Amino acid sequence: MPINALVWGENVHEQMDENVRALYPDGMHGAIAAALAEDANIRPSTAVLQDHEHGLTEVRLAATDVLLWWGHRAHGEVSDEVVERVQRRVWEGMGLIVLHSGHYSKIFKRLMGTPCSLKWREAGERERVWVINRSHPIACGLGEHVEIPNTEMYGEPFAVPEPLETVFVSWYEGGEVFRSGLTYQRGAGRIFYFSPGHETYPIYHHKEVQQILRNAVNWAHNPAPAWTAITNAPNVPIDQAREPLVQKGPRLHADGEEGFG
């Protein structure tokens, strides 16, 4: 079965800036989806901020295996209700790939539990993305590094939790370095943050960047059934214990009663 990958785009700069529109006439989300479609194992679709419920309804998210998220100017316009919906789906096992300025999105900050802040500079400088975990599936098919001719600098310190794995570290022409490819897991959901992708440069047309995104979708996909009970905290009655059990000491709750655990 193909992986259902939903590319979510803010779709604001494409409407406001003629340079962005010229680079991405179908939107950045459209360019990313087209790159994903080159993999026969991936079935991409798109949604944007302006769609009903931002295109992230309960039904659509339930059918999504991996969600790719690009946002920048309008993080605050994303509904908290939708953010909670996405967070639950990640806990249940949906993969999440957060791109570039999505580090400041509500969903990424909520899942990380940290400010997700960083240093930045928009000077069109060169970026060398070093592949420091050559055996990782997200790095499949790459050499020692990826050269991006023009980019926005992101620099340390990057206020995120310690990742499960660091796949990429970037060096910039101005001298800064940045952990540009990080993996996490929250609940049953795999998360990958990838920093290259500033809207005024053709980064999502870069062949090796496109390969990274395809690799990331395949890596983030969890084929297991959704863990829909992950937020439940059931009270297990004494007579349903796996082994014979006798009540000892006082109790706050009756068998089967809801409580705080």
PDB file of C-alpha atoms in Angstrom:
ATOM      1  CA  MET A   1       0.000   0.000   0.000  1.00  0.00           C
ATOM      2  CA  PRO A   2       1.382   3.450  -0.867  1.00  0.00           C
ATOM      3  CA  ILE A   3       2.175   5.830   1.972  1.00  0.00           C
ATOM      4  CA  ASN A   4      -0.413   8.610   2.193  1.00  0.00           C
ATOM      5  CA  ALA A   5       1.706  11.744   2.620  1.00  0.00           C
ATOM      6  CA  LEU A   6      -0.084  15.042   3.202  1.00  0.00           C
ATOM      7  CA  VAL A   7       1.969  18.171   2.474  1.00  0.00           C
ATOM      8  CA  TRP A   8       0.654  21.099   4.513  1.00  0.00           C
ATOM      9  CA  GLY A   9       1.675  24.580   3.403  1.00  0.00           C
ATOM     10  CA  GLU A  10       0.961  27.956   4.905  1.00  0.00           C
ATOM     11  CA  ASN A  11       0.518  29.314   1.353  1.00  0.00           C
ATOM     12  CA  VAL A  12       0.985  32.939   2.379  1.00  0.00           C
ATOM     13  CA  HIS A  13       4.309  34.061   0.920  1.00  0.00           C
ATOM     14  CA  GLU A  14       3.376  32.534  -2.433  1.00  0.00           C
ATOM     15  CA  GLN A  15       0.445  34.950  -2.562  1.00  0.00           C
ATOM     16  CA  MET A  16       2.347  38.009  -1.292  1.00  0.00           C
ATOM     17  CA  ASP A  17       5.818  37.866  -2.834  1.00  0.00           C
ATOM     18  CA  GLU A  18       6.420  37.718  -6.583  1.00  0.00           C
ATOM     19  CA  ASN A  19       9.867  36.152  -6.101  1.00  0.00           C
ATOM     20  CA  VAL A  20       8.387  33.245  -4.149  1.00  0.00           C
ATOM     21  CA  ARG A  21       5.543  32.926  -6.640  1.00  0.00           C
ATOM     22  CA  ALA A  22       8.003  32.777  -9.542  1.00  0.00           C
ATOM     23  CA  LEU A  23       9.994  29.997  -7.863  1.00  0.00           C
ATOM     24  CA  TYR A  24       6.928  28.057  -6.747  1.00  0.00           C
ATOM     25  CA  PRO A  25       4.007  28.781  -9.090  1.00  0.00           C
ATOM     26  CA  ASP A  26       2.123  25.826  -7.613  1.00  0.00           C
ATOM     27  CA  GLY A  27       3.124  26.787  -4.074  1.00  0.00           C
ATOM     28  CA  MET A  28       5.916  25.260  -2.026  1.00  0.00           C
ATOM     29  CA  HIS A  29       3.479  22.560  -0.970  1.00  0.00           C
ATOM     30  CA  GLY A  30       2.900  21.761  -4.647  1.00  0.00           C
ATOM     31  CA  ALA A  31       6.630  21.518  -5.358  1.00  0.00           C
ATOM     32  CA  ILE A  32       7.190  19.240  -2.376  1.00  0.00           C
ATOM     33  CA  ALA A  33       4.264  17.016  -3.332  1.00  0.00           C
ATOM     34  CA  ALA A  34       5.594  16.736  -6.895  1.00  0.00           C
ATOM     35  CA  ALA A  35       8.987  15.656  -5.551  1.00  0.00           C
ATOM     36  CA  LEU A  36       7.382  13.031  -3.320  1.00  0.00           C
ATOM     37  CA  ALA A  37       5.365  11.676  -6.245  1.00  0.00           C
ATOM     38  CA  GLU A  38       8.613  10.522  -7.900  1.00  0.00           C
ATOM     39  CA  ASP A  39       8.608   7.674  -5.370  1.00  0.00           C
ATOM     40  CA  ALA A  40       6.048   5.048  -6.377  1.00  0.00           C
ATOM     41  CA  ASN A  41       5.699   4.119  -2.709  1.00  0.00           C
ATOM     42  CA  ILE A  42       4.370   7.574  -1.798  1.00  0.00           C
ATOM     43  CA  ARG A  43       0.907   8.961  -2.621  1.00  0.00           C
ATOM     44  CA  PRO A  44       1.102  12.730  -1.920  1.00  0.00           C
ATOM     45  CA  SER A  45      -1.688  15.249  -1.489  1.00  0.00           C
ATOM     46  CA  THR A  46      -1.747  18.851  -0.269  1.00  0.00           C
ATOM     47  CA  ALA A  47      -3.591  21.123   2.141  1.00  0.00           C
ATOM     48  CA  VAL A  48      -3.145  24.794   3.016  1.00  0.00           C
ATOM     49  CA  LEU A  49      -3.899  27.178   5.846  1.00  0.00           C
ATOM     50  CA  GLN A  50      -6.807  28.739   3.942  1.00  0.00           C
ATOM     51  CA  ASP A  51      -8.702  25.446   3.555  1.00  0.00           C
ATOM     52  CA  HIS A  52     -11.657  24.584   5.804  1.00  0.00           C
ATOM     53  CA  GLU A  53     -10.131  23.517   9.138  1.00  0.00           C
ATOM     54  CA  HIS A  54      -6.778  24.189   7.403  1.00  0.00           C
ATOM     55  CA  GLY A  55      -7.393  21.041   5.372  1.00  0.00           C
ATOM     56  CA  LEU A  56      -6.694  18.968   8.502  1.00  0.00           C
ATOM     57  CA  THR A  57     -10.065  17.526   9.381  1.00  0.00           C
ATOM     58  CA  GLU A  58     -10.457  14.470  11.592  1.00  0.00           C
ATOM     59  CA  VAL A  59     -11.256  12.344   8.558  1.00  0.00           C
ATOM     60  CA  ARG A  60      -8.305  13.532   6.500  1.00  0.00           C
ATOM     61  CA  LEU A  61      -5.806  13.151   9.322  1.00  0.00           C
ATOM     62  CA  ALA A  62      -7.095   9.660  10.055  1.00  0.00           C
ATOM     63  CA  ALA A  63      -6.206   8.728   6.465  1.00  0.00           C
ATOM     64  CA  THR A  64      -2.751  10.370   6.629  1.00  0.00           C
ATOM     65  CA  ASP A  65       0.347   8.238   7.267  1.00  0.00           C
ATOM     66  CA  VAL A  66       2.882  11.082   7.209  1.00  0.00           C
ATOM     67  CA  LEU A  67       2.246  14.839   7.488  1.00  0.00           C
ATOM     68  CA  LEU A  68       4.800  17.348   6.162  1.00  0.00           C
ATOM     69  CA  TRP A  69       4.521  20.830   7.682  1.00  0.00           C
ATOM     70  CA  TRP A  70       5.794  24.134   6.251  1.00  0.00           C
ATOM     71  CA  GLY A  71       4.865  27.383   7.986  1.00  0.00           C
ATOM     72  CA  HIS A  72       6.463  30.769   8.607  1.00  0.00           C
ATOM     73  CA  ARG A  73       4.464  34.000   8.675  1.00  0.00           C
ATOM     74  CA  ALA A  74       1.130  32.722  10.006  1.00  0.00           C
ATOM     75  CA  HIS A  75       1.956  30.299  12.824  1.00  0.00           C
ATOM     76  CA  GLY A  76      -0.488  32.141  15.076  1.00  0.00           C
ATOM     77  CA  GLU A  77      -3.344  31.726  12.616  1.00  0.00           C
ATOM     78  CA  VAL A  78      -3.356  27.944  12.980  1.00  0.00           C
ATOM     79  CA  SER A  79      -6.286  26.852  15.130  1.00  0.00           C
ATOM     80  CA  ASP A  80      -5.386  25.393  18.521  1.00  0.00           C
ATOM     81  CA  GLU A  81      -8.090  22.777  17.984  1.00  0.00           C
ATOM     82  CA  VAL A  82      -6.373  21.628  14.789  1.00  0.00           C
ATOM     83  CA  VAL A  83      -2.973  21.596  16.519  1.00  0.00           C
ATOM     84  CA  GLU A  84      -4.365  19.327  19.241  1.00  0.00           C
ATOM     85  CA  ARG A  85      -5.849  17.104  16.540  1.00  0.00           C
ATOM     86  CA  VAL A  86      -2.493  16.792  14.788  1.00  0.00           C
ATOM     87  CA  GLN A  87      -0.698  16.164  18.077  1.00  0.00           C
ATOM     88  CA  ARG A  88      -3.031  13.289  18.896  1.00  0.00           C
ATOM     89  CA  ARG A  89      -2.484  11.725  15.476  1.00  0.00           C
ATOM     90  CA  VAL A  90       1.278  11.893  16.001  1.00  0.00           C
ATOM     91  CA  TRP A  91       0.849  10.166  19.367  1.00  0.00           C
ATOM     92  CA  GLU A  92      -1.256   7.529  17.592  1.00  0.00           C
ATOM     93  CA  GLY A  93       1.486   6.839  15.043  1.00  0.00           C
ATOM     94  CA  MET A  94       1.265   9.374  12.223  1.00  0.00           C
ATOM     95  CA  GLY A  95       4.692  10.526  11.062  1.00  0.00           C
ATOM     96  CA  LEU A  96       5.486  14.251  11.089  1.00  0.00           C
ATOM     97  CA  ILE A  97       8.144  16.040   9.033  1.00  0.00           C
ATOM     98  CA  VAL A  98       8.669  19.661  10.084  1.00  0.00           C
ATOM     99  CA  LEU A  99      10.381  21.862   7.512  1.00  0.00           C
ATOM    100  CA  HIS A 100      12.509  25.009   7.839  1.00  0.00           C
ATOM    101  CA  SER A 101      10.644  27.768   9.729  1.00  0.00           C
ATOM    102  CA  GLY A 102       8.152  25.194  10.941  1.00  0.00           C
ATOM    103  CA  HIS A 103      10.482  24.972  13.945  1.00  0.00           C
ATOM    104  CA  TYR A 104       8.381  27.840  15.355  1.00  0.00           C
ATOM    105  CA  SER A 105       5.034  26.265  14.517  1.00  0.00           C
ATOM    106  CA  LYS A 106       2.555  25.559  17.289  1.00  0.00           C
ATOM    107  CA  ILE A 107       2.638  21.820  16.605  1.00  0.00           C
ATOM    108  CA  PHE A 108       6.436  21.491  16.742  1.00  0.00           C
ATOM    109  CA  LYS A 109       6.797  23.604  19.889  1.00  0.00           C
ATOM    110  CA  ARG A 110       4.017  21.641  21.564  1.00  0.00           C
ATOM    111  CA  LEU A 111       5.569  18.276  20.712  1.00  0.00           C
ATOM    112  CA  MET A 112       9.048  19.415  21.735  1.00  0.00           C
ATOM    113  CA  GLY A 113       7.976  21.241  24.908  1.00  0.00           C
ATOM    114  CA  THR A 114      10.689  23.875  24.379  1.00  0.00           C
ATOM    115  CA  PRO A 115      10.959  27.328  22.736  1.00  0.00           C
ATOM    116  CA  CYS A 116      12.517  25.874  19.526  1.00  0.00           C
ATOM    117  CA  SER A 117      14.342  29.194  19.065  1.00  0.00           C
ATOM    118  CA  LEU A 118      17.510  29.734  17.015  1.00  0.00           C
ATOM    119  CA  LYS A 119      19.725  32.360  15.374  1.00  0.00           C
ATOM    120  CA  TRP A 120      19.103  33.356  11.754  1.00  0.00           C
ATOM    121  CA  ARG A 121      20.321  35.570   8.933  1.00  0.00           C
ATOM    122  CA  GLU A 122      18.889  36.118   5.446  1.00  0.00           C
ATOM    123  CA  ALA A 123      21.921  36.746   3.224  1.00  0.00           C
ATOM    124  CA  GLY A 124      21.693  34.124   0.477  1.00  0.00           C
ATOM    125  CA  GLU A 125      24.829  32.415   1.754  1.00  0.00           C
ATOM    126  CA  ARG A 126      26.063  28.951   0.873  1.00  0.00           C
ATOM    127  CA  GLU A 127      25.085  26.011   3.080  1.00  0.00           C
ATOM    128  CA  ARG A 128      26.949  22.728   3.297  1.00  0.00           C
ATOM    129  CA  VAL A 129      24.743  20.038   4.815  1.00  0.00           C
ATOM    130  CA  TRP A 130      27.072  17.416   6.274  1.00  0.00           C
ATOM    131  CA  VAL A 131      25.711  13.866   6.384  1.00  0.00           C
ATOM    132  CA  ILE A 132      26.996  12.765   9.776  1.00  0.00           C
ATOM    133  CA  ASN A 133      24.877   9.606  10.046  1.00  0.00           C
ATOM    134  CA  ARG A 134      25.618   7.951   6.698  1.00  0.00           C
ATOM    135  CA  SER A 135      23.808   4.704   7.525  1.00  0.00           C
ATOM    136  CA  HIS A 136      20.519   6.382   8.493  1.00  0.00           C
ATOM    137  CA  PRO A 137      17.598   5.660   6.111  1.00  0.00           C
ATOM    138  CA  ILE A 138      16.960   9.409   5.696  1.00  0.00           C
ATOM    139  CA  ALA A 139      20.494   9.763   4.272  1.00  0.00           C
ATOM    140  CA  CYS A 140      20.110   6.924   1.763  1.00  0.00           C
ATOM    141  CA  GLY A 141      21.599   7.758  -1.635  1.00  0.00           C
ATOM    142  CA  LEU A 142      23.540  10.816  -0.457  1.00  0.00           C
ATOM    143  CA  GLY A 143      27.258  11.467  -0.430  1.00  0.00           C
ATOM    144  CA  GLU A 144      29.277  13.043   2.377  1.00  0.00           C
ATOM    145  CA  HIS A 145      27.464  16.348   2.072  1.00  0.00           C
ATOM    146  CA  VAL A 146      24.843  18.333   0.175  1.00  0.00           C
ATOM    147  CA  GLU A 147      25.731  21.777  -1.198  1.00  0.00           C
ATOM    148  CA  ILE A 148      22.955  24.399  -1.266  1.00  0.00           C
ATOM    149  CA  PRO A 149      24.128  27.504  -3.173  1.00  0.00           C
ATOM    150  CA  ASN A 150      21.863  30.053  -1.444  1.00  0.00           C
ATOM    151  CA  THR A 151      19.992  29.754   1.796  1.00  0.00           C
ATOM    152  CA  GLU A 152      18.905  31.440   4.999  1.00  0.00           C
ATOM    153  CA  MET A 153      21.315  30.827   7.866  1.00  0.00           C
ATOM    154  CA  TYR A 154      20.007  29.012  10.920  1.00  0.00           C
ATOM    155  CA  GLY A 155      22.482  28.940  13.808  1.00  0.00           C
ATOM    156  CA  GLU A 156      22.964  27.423  17.217  1.00  0.00           C
ATOM    157  CA  PRO A 157      21.851  27.398  19.926  1.00  0.00           C
ATOM    158  CA  PHE A 158      18.753  25.560  18.730  1.00  0.00           C
ATOM    159  CA  ALA A 159      16.474  25.267  21.767  1.00  0.00           C
ATOM    160  CA  VAL A 160      15.063  21.800  21.190  1.00  0.00           C
ATOM    161  CA  PRO A 161      15.288  18.607  23.276  1.00  0.00           C
ATOM    162  CA  GLU A 162      18.190  16.249  22.673  1.00  0.00           C
ATOM    163  CA  PRO A 163      17.167  14.275  19.569  1.00  0.00           C
ATOM    164  CA  LEU A 164      17.073  10.525  19.162  1.00  0.00           C
ATOM    165  CA  GLU A 165      19.454  10.902  16.221  1.00  0.00           C
ATOM    166  CA  THR A 166      21.259  13.726  14.481  1.00  0.00           C
ATOM    167  CA  VAL A 167      21.350  12.964  10.761  1.00  0.00           C
ATOM    168  CA  PHE A 168      22.632  16.288   9.358  1.00  0.00           C
ATOM    169  CA  VAL A 169      24.715  19.208  10.589  1.00  0.00           C
ATOM    170  CA  SER A 170      24.990  22.336   8.420  1.00  0.00           C
ATOM    171  CA  TRP A 171      27.851  24.802   7.984  1.00  0.00           C
ATOM    172  CA  TYR A 172      27.169  28.257   6.562  1.00  0.00           C
ATOM    173  CA  GLU A 173      29.333  30.654   4.598  1.00  0.00           C
ATOM    174  CA  GLY A 174      29.245  33.145   7.465  1.00  0.00           C
ATOM    175  CA  GLY A 175      30.750  30.567   9.828  1.00  0.00           C
ATOM    176  CA  GLU A 176      27.781  29.330  11.871  1.00  0.00           C
ATOM    177  CA  VAL A 177      26.794  25.688  12.291  1.00  0.00           C
ATOM    178  CA  PHE A 178      23.378  24.157  12.917  1.00  0.00           C
ATOM    179  CA  ARG A 179      21.892  20.747  13.656  1.00  0.00           C
ATOM    180  CA  SER A 180      19.810  20.681  10.496  1.00  0.00           C
ATOM    181  CA  GLY A 181      18.371  17.157  10.527  1.00  0.00           C
ATOM    182  CA  LEU A 182      17.014  15.731  13.803  1.00  0.00           C
ATOM    183  CA  THR A 183      14.749  12.792  14.651  1.00  0.00           C
ATOM    184  CA  TYR A 184      12.353  12.370  17.564  1.00  0.00           C
ATOM    185  CA  GLN A 185       9.561  10.071  18.663  1.00  0.00           C
ATOM    186  CA  ARG A 186       6.441  11.121  20.514  1.00  0.00           C
ATOM    187  CA  GLY A 187       4.073   8.313  21.431  1.00  0.00           C
ATOM    188  CA  ALA A 188       3.964   6.026  18.392  1.00  0.00           C
ATOM    189  CA  GLY A 189       4.803   8.831  15.945  1.00  0.00           C
ATOM    190  CA  ARG A 190       8.190   9.474  14.356  1.00  0.00           C
ATOM    191  CA  ILE A 191       9.230  13.111  13.828  1.00  0.00           C
ATOM    192  CA  PHE A 192      11.941  14.537  11.566  1.00  0.00           C
ATOM    193  CA  TYR A 193      12.981  18.182  11.567  1.00  0.00           C
ATOM    194  CA  PHE A 194      14.842  19.395   8.434  1.00  0.00           C
ATOM    195  CA  SER A 195      15.946  23.015   8.241  1.00  0.00           C
ATOM    196  CA  PRO A 196      16.779  23.820   4.563  1.00  0.00           C
ATOM    197  CA  GLY A 197      13.811  25.357   2.743  1.00  0.00           C
ATOM    198  CA  HIS A 198      13.722  29.173   2.796  1.00  0.00           C
ATOM    199  CA  GLU A 199      10.997  30.393   0.448  1.00  0.00           C
ATOM    200  CA  THR A 200      13.014  32.895  -1.625  1.00  0.00           C
ATOM    201  CA  TYR A 201      15.465  30.244  -2.853  1.00  0.00           C
ATOM    202  CA  PRO A 202      14.793  27.166  -5.051  1.00  0.00           C
ATOM    203  CA  ILE A 203      15.743  24.721  -2.302  1.00  0.00           C
ATOM    204  CA  TYR A 204      12.767  22.404  -2.830  1.00  0.00           C
ATOM    205  CA  HIS A 205      13.813  22.043  -6.482  1.00  0.00           C
ATOM    206  CA  HIS A 206      17.229  20.753  -5.350  1.00  0.00           C
ATOM    207  CA  LYS A 207      17.479  17.058  -6.289  1.00  0.00           C
ATOM    208  CA  GLU A 208      19.268  15.935  -3.140  1.00  0.00           C
ATOM    209  CA  VAL A 209      16.873  17.869  -0.909  1.00  0.00           C
ATOM    210  CA  GLN A 210      14.011  16.156  -2.710  1.00  0.00           C
ATOM    211  CA  GLN A 211      15.680  12.790  -2.076  1.00  0.00           C
ATOM    212  CA  ILE A 212      15.952  13.599   1.634  1.00  0.00           C
ATOM    213  CA  LEU A 213      12.228  14.395   1.773  1.00  0.00           C
ATOM    214  CA  ARG A 214      11.308  11.124   0.055  1.00  0.00           C
ATOM    215  CA  ASN A 215      13.603   9.200   2.380  1.00  0.00           C
ATOM    216  CA  ALA A 216      12.097  10.959   5.381  1.00  0.00           C
ATOM    217  CA  VAL A 217       8.536  10.035   4.407  1.00  0.00           C
ATOM    218  CA  ASN A 218       9.500   6.374   4.085  1.00  0.00           C
ATOM    219  CA  TRP A 219      11.318   6.498   7.433  1.00  0.00           C
ATOM    220  CA  ALA A 220       8.505   8.291   9.288  1.00  0.00           C
ATOM    221  CA  HIS A 221       5.797   5.907   8.102  1.00  0.00           C
ATOM    222  CA  ASN A 222       4.526   3.590  10.846  1.00  0.00           C
ATOM    223  CA  PRO A 223       2.600   0.705   9.216  1.00  0.00           C
ATOM    224  CA  ALA A 224       1.103  -0.455  12.521  1.00  0.00           C
ATOM    225  CA  PRO A 225      -2.568   0.291  13.214  1.00  0.00           C
ATOM    226  CA  ALA A 226      -3.160   3.648  14.876  1.00  0.00           C
ATOM    227  CA  TRP A 227      -2.760   3.505  18.657  1.00  0.00           C
ATOM    228  CA  THR A 228      -6.105   5.186  19.211  1.00  0.00           C
ATOM    229  CA  ALA A 229      -6.231   4.302  22.920  1.00  0.00           C
ATOM    230  CA  ILE A 230      -2.915   6.011  23.710  1.00  0.00           C
ATOM    231  CA  THR A 231      -4.556   8.853  25.662  1.00  0.00           C
ATOM    232  CA  ASN A 232      -6.771   6.513  27.716  1.00  0.00           C
ATOM    233  CA  ALA A 233      -5.892   5.751  31.349  1.00  0.00           C
ATOM    234  CA  PRO A 234      -8.238   2.873  32.300  1.00  0.00           C
ATOM    235  CA  ASN A 235      -8.803   1.726  35.860  1.00  0.00           C
ATOM    236  CA  VAL A 236      -8.136  -2.049  35.967  1.00  0.00           C
ATOM    237  CA  PRO A 237     -10.353  -3.734  38.624  1.00  0.00           C
ATOM    238  CA  ILE A 238      -8.667  -6.035  41.126  1.00  0.00           C
ATOM    239  CA  ASP A 239     -10.569  -9.057  39.830  1.00  0.00           C
ATOM    240  CA  GLN A 240      -9.151  -8.419  36.346  1.00  0.00           C
ATOM    241  CA  ALA A 241      -5.499  -8.490  37.447  1.00  0.00           C
ATOM    242  CA  ARG A 242      -3.294 -10.941  35.533  1.00  0.00           C
ATOM    243  CA  GLU A 243      -2.411 -12.739  38.781  1.00  0.00           C
ATOM    244  CA  PRO A 244      -4.538 -13.357  41.922  1.00  0.00           C
ATOM    245  CA  LEU A 245      -4.578 -10.188  43.971  1.00  0.00           C
ATOM    246  CA  VAL A 246      -5.894  -9.205  47.406  1.00  0.00           C
ATOM    247  CA  GLN A 247      -6.688  -5.593  48.272  1.00  0.00           C
ATOM    248  CA  LYS A 248      -4.202  -4.099  50.765  1.00  0.00           C
ATOM    249  CA  GLY A 249      -4.578  -0.733  52.426  1.00  0.00           C
ATOM    250  CA  PRO A 250      -7.115   2.066  51.862  1.00  0.00           C
ATOM    251  CA  ARG A 251      -8.356   3.117  48.427  1.00  0.00           C
ATOM    252  CA  LEU A 252      -9.374   6.409  46.847  1.00  0.00           C
ATOM    253  CA  HIS A 253     -11.286   4.884  43.918  1.00  0.00           C
ATOM    254  CA  ALA A 254     -13.788   2.102  43.353  1.00  0.00           C
ATOM    255  CA  ASP A 255     -13.171  -0.503  40.655  1.00  0.00           C
ATOM    256  CA  GLY A 256     -13.754   0.991  37.234  1.00  0.00           C
ATOM    257  CA  GLU A 257     -14.013   4.546  38.512  1.00  0.00           C
ATOM    258  CA  GLU A 258     -12.314   7.279  36.535  1.00  0.00           C
ATOM    259  CA  GLY A 259      -9.519   9.075  38.334  1.00  0.00           C
ATOM    260  CA  PHE A 260      -6.104  10.580  38.012  1.00  0.00           C
ATOM    261  CA  GLY A 261      -4.137   7.326  38.185  1.00  0.00           C
TER     262      GLY A 261
END
